[in-house]
Each structure stands twice: as structure tokens, then as C-alpha cells.
mmCIF file of C-alpha atoms in Angstrom:
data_model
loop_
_atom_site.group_PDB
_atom_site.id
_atom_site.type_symbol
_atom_site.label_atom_id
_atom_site.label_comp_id
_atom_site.label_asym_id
_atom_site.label_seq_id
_atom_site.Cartn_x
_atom_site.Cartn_y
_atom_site.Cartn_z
ATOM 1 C CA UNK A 1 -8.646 13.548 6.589
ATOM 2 C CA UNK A 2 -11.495 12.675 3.956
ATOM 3 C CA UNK A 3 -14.886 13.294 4.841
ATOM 4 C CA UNK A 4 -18.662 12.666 3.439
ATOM 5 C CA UNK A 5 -21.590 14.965 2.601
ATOM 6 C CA UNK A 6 -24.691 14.340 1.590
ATOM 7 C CA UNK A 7 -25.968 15.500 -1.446
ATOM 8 C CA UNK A 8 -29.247 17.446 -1.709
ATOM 9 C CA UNK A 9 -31.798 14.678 -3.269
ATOM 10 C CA UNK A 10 -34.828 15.456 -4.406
ATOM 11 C CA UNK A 11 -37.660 12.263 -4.624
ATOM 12 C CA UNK A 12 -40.835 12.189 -5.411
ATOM 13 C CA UNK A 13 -43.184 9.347 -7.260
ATOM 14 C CA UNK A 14 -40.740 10.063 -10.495
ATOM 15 C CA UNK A 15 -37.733 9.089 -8.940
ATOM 16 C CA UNK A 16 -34.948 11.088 -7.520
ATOM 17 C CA UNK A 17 -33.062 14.341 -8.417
ATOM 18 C CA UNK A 18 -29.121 14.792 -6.546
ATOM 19 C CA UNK A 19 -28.041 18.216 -6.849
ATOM 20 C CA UNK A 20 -24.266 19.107 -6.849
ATOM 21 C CA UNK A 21 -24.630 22.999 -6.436
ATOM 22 C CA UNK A 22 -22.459 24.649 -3.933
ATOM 23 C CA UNK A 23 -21.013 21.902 -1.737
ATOM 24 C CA UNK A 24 -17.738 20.786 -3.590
ATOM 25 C CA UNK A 25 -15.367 22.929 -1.566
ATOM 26 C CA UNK A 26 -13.436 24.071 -5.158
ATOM 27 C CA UNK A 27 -14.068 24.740 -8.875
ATOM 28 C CA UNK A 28 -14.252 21.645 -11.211
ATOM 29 C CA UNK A 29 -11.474 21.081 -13.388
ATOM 30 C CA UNK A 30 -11.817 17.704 -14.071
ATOM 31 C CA UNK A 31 -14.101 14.773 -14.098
ATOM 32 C CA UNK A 32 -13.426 11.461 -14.712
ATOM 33 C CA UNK A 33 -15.306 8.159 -13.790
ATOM 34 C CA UNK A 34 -13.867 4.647 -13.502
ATOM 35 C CA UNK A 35 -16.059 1.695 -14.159
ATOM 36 C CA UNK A 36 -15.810 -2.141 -15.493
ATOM 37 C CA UNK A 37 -12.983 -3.042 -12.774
ATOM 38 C CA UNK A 38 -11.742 -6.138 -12.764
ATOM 39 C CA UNK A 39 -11.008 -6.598 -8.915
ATOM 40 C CA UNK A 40 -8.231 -4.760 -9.014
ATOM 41 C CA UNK A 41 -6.928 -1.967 -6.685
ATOM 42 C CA UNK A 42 -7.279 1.601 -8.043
ATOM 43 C CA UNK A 43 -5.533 5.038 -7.261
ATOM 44 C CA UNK A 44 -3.069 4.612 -4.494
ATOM 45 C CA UNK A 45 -1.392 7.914 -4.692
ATOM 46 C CA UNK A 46 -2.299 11.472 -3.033
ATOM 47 C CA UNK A 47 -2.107 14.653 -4.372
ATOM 48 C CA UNK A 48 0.362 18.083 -3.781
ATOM 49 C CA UNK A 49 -2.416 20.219 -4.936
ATOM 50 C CA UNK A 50 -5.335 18.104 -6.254
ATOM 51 C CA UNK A 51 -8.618 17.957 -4.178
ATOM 52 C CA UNK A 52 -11.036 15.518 -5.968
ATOM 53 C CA UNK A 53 -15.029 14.581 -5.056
ATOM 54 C CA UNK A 54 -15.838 11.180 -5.532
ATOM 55 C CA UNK A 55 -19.481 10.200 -6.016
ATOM 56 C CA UNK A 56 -20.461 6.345 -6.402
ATOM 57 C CA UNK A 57 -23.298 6.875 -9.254
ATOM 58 C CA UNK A 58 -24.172 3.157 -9.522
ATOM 59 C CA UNK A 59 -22.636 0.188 -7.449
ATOM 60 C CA UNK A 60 -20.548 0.491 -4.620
ATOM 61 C CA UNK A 61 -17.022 0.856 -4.288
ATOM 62 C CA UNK A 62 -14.622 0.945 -0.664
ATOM 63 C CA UNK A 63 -11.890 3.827 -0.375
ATOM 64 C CA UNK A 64 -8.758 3.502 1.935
ATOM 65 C CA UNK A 65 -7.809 6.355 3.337
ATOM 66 C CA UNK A 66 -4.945 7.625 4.802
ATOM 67 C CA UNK A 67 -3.746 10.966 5.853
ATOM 68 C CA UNK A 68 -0.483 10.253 7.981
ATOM 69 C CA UNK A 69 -2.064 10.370 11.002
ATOM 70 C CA UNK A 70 -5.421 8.036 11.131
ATOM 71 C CA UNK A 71 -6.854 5.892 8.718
ATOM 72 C CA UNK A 72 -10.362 5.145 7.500
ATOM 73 C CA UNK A 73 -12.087 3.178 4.732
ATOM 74 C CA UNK A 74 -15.226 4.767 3.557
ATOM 75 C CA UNK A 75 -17.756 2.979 1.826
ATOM 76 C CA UNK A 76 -19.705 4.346 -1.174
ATOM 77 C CA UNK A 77 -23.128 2.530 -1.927
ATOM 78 C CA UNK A 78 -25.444 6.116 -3.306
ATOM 79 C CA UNK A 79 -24.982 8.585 -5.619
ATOM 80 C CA UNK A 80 -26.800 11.354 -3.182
ATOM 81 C CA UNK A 81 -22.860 10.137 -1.201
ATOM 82 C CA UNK A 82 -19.698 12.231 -1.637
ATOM 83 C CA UNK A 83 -16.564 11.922 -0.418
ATOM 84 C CA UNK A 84 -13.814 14.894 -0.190
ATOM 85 C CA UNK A 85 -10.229 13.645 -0.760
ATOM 86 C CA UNK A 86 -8.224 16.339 0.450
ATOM 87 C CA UNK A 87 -4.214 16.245 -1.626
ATOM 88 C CA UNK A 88 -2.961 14.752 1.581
ATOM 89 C CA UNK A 89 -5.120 12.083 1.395
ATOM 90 C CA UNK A 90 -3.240 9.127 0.072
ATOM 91 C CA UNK A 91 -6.556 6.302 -1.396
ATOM 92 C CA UNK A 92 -7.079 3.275 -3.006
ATOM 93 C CA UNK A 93 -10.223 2.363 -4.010
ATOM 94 C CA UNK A 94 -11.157 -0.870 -3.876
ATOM 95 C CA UNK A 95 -13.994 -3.758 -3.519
ATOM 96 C CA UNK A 96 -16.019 -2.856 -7.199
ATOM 97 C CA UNK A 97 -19.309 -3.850 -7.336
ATOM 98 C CA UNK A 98 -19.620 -5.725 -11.002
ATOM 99 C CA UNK A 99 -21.729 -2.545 -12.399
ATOM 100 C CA UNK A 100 -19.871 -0.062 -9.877
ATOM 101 C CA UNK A 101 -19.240 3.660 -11.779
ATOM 102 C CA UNK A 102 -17.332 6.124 -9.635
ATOM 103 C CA UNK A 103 -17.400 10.004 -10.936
ATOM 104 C CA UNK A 104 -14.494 11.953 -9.457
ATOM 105 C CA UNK A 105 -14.274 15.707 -9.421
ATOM 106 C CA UNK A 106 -10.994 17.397 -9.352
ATOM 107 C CA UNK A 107 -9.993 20.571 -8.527
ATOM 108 C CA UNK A 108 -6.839 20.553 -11.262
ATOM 109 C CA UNK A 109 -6.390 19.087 -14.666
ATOM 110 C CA UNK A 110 -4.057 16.319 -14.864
ATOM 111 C CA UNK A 111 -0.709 16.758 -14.121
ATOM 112 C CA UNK A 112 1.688 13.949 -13.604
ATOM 113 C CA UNK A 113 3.564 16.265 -11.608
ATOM 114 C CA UNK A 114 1.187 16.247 -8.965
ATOM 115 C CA UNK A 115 0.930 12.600 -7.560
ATOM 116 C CA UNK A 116 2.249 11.013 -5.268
ATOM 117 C CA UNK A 117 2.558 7.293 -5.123
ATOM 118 C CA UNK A 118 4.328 6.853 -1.895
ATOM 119 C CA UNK A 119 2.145 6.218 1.041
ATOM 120 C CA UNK A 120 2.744 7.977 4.383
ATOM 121 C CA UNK A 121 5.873 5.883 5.857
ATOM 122 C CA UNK A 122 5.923 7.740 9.080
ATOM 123 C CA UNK A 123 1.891 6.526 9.838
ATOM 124 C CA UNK A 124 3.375 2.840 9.365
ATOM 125 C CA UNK A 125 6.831 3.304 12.069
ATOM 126 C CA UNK A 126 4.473 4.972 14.666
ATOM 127 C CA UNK A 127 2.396 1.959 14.057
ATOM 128 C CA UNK A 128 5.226 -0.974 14.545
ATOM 129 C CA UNK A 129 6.593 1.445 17.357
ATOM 130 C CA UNK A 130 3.536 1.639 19.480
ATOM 131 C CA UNK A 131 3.191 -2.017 18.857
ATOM 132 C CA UNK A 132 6.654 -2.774 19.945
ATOM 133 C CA UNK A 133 5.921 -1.636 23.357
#
């Protein structure tokens, strides 16, 4: 399942310093950001190899997550905020704040290969079957 850590922030009378120095469990790849949405959903895929950091820099953004078993939505309001999305992890991000950037480190370089867009089918018939009785 995805989790958060905190970034190491440094503040003083200046104004802050986040440090991204040994706590992204992999080697950066990748990096891409996503900003200027338009209300609409983003992502909604997982990964077969792929493990990606995603740091809110300015805004906020939601992220759905689901790993087959439980669910969560995380909310991202700080850049000193990081989630881990673990390839299992199938997300949609979501809920943009109007000036919202989201910086995403990834443990590969893009391959289409990799995604997957389906989301975890068993999760939803353990639902309906648990609520069927």
C-alpha cells in the first residue's frame, strides 16, 4: 500500500529549505510534474516495475489508492509531503487545486510496457460479496 514521509524542512526567518536526500526508497530515473489540470482525473494505472514519489510542490491535489486489498485516498497540501506509490499501487489523482504542481519521481524511464490500466477486479467482487451477505 502507498505511504507518506515527511521531508526534512529546514525554516528559518528566510523561508524554508525541503531536502530530498536519502529517503526515496530507489534511484531517480525520471521526473515529471503535472500542472494546469482542468478537473480532470489523472493516472489511473499501476505499475509492473515502476515505483514513483509524488511531492505536491504548490497546491493540493487527492490520490486514490488502491492496492487489491484496502483502499485509501491521500491528500497532498505541502511540498515537505511525499507519497510512495509502490507498482502495485493502482492511483488516480484527482481534486487539482487551480495552481496545483505535482513532481513525481520514478524509479524507471518510461516504458509503455509497464502500465497497467486495469484496476484490481478482485478488490471490487470481495466488495459486492461481503455486501451481499
Amino acid at each position: 500500500m502507498a505511504y507518506q514521509i515527511d521531508l526534512k524542512t529546514f525554516t528559518d526567518e528566510r523561508g524554508h529549505l525541503t531536502v530530498i536526500e536519502k529517503v526515496i526508497p530507489f534511484d531517480v530515473k525520471r521526473i515529471f510534474y503535472i500542472y494546469g489540470v482542468d478537473g480532470s482525473i489523472r493516472g489511473g494505472h499501476r505499475h509492473h516495475q515502476t515505483i514513483q514519489a509524488a511531492i505536491c510542490l504548490k497546491g493540493s491535489c487527492a490520490i486514490y489508492n488502491q492496492d487489491g486489498i484496502s483502499e485509501r485516498v491521500f491528500e497532498l497540501n505541502s511540498p515537505d509531503q511525499c507519497l510512495i506509490l509502490e507498482p502495485k499501487d493502482w492511483h488516480q489523482m484527482f481534486d487539482f487545486s487551480e495552481d496545483a504542481i505535482l513532481m513525481v519521481l520514478a524509479s524507471e524511464y518510461f516504458d509503455s510496457t509497464d502500465y497497467i490500466y486495469e484496476p484490481y477486479f478482485i478488490y471490487d467482487r470481495l466488495r459486492e460479496l461481503a455486501a451481499s451477505q
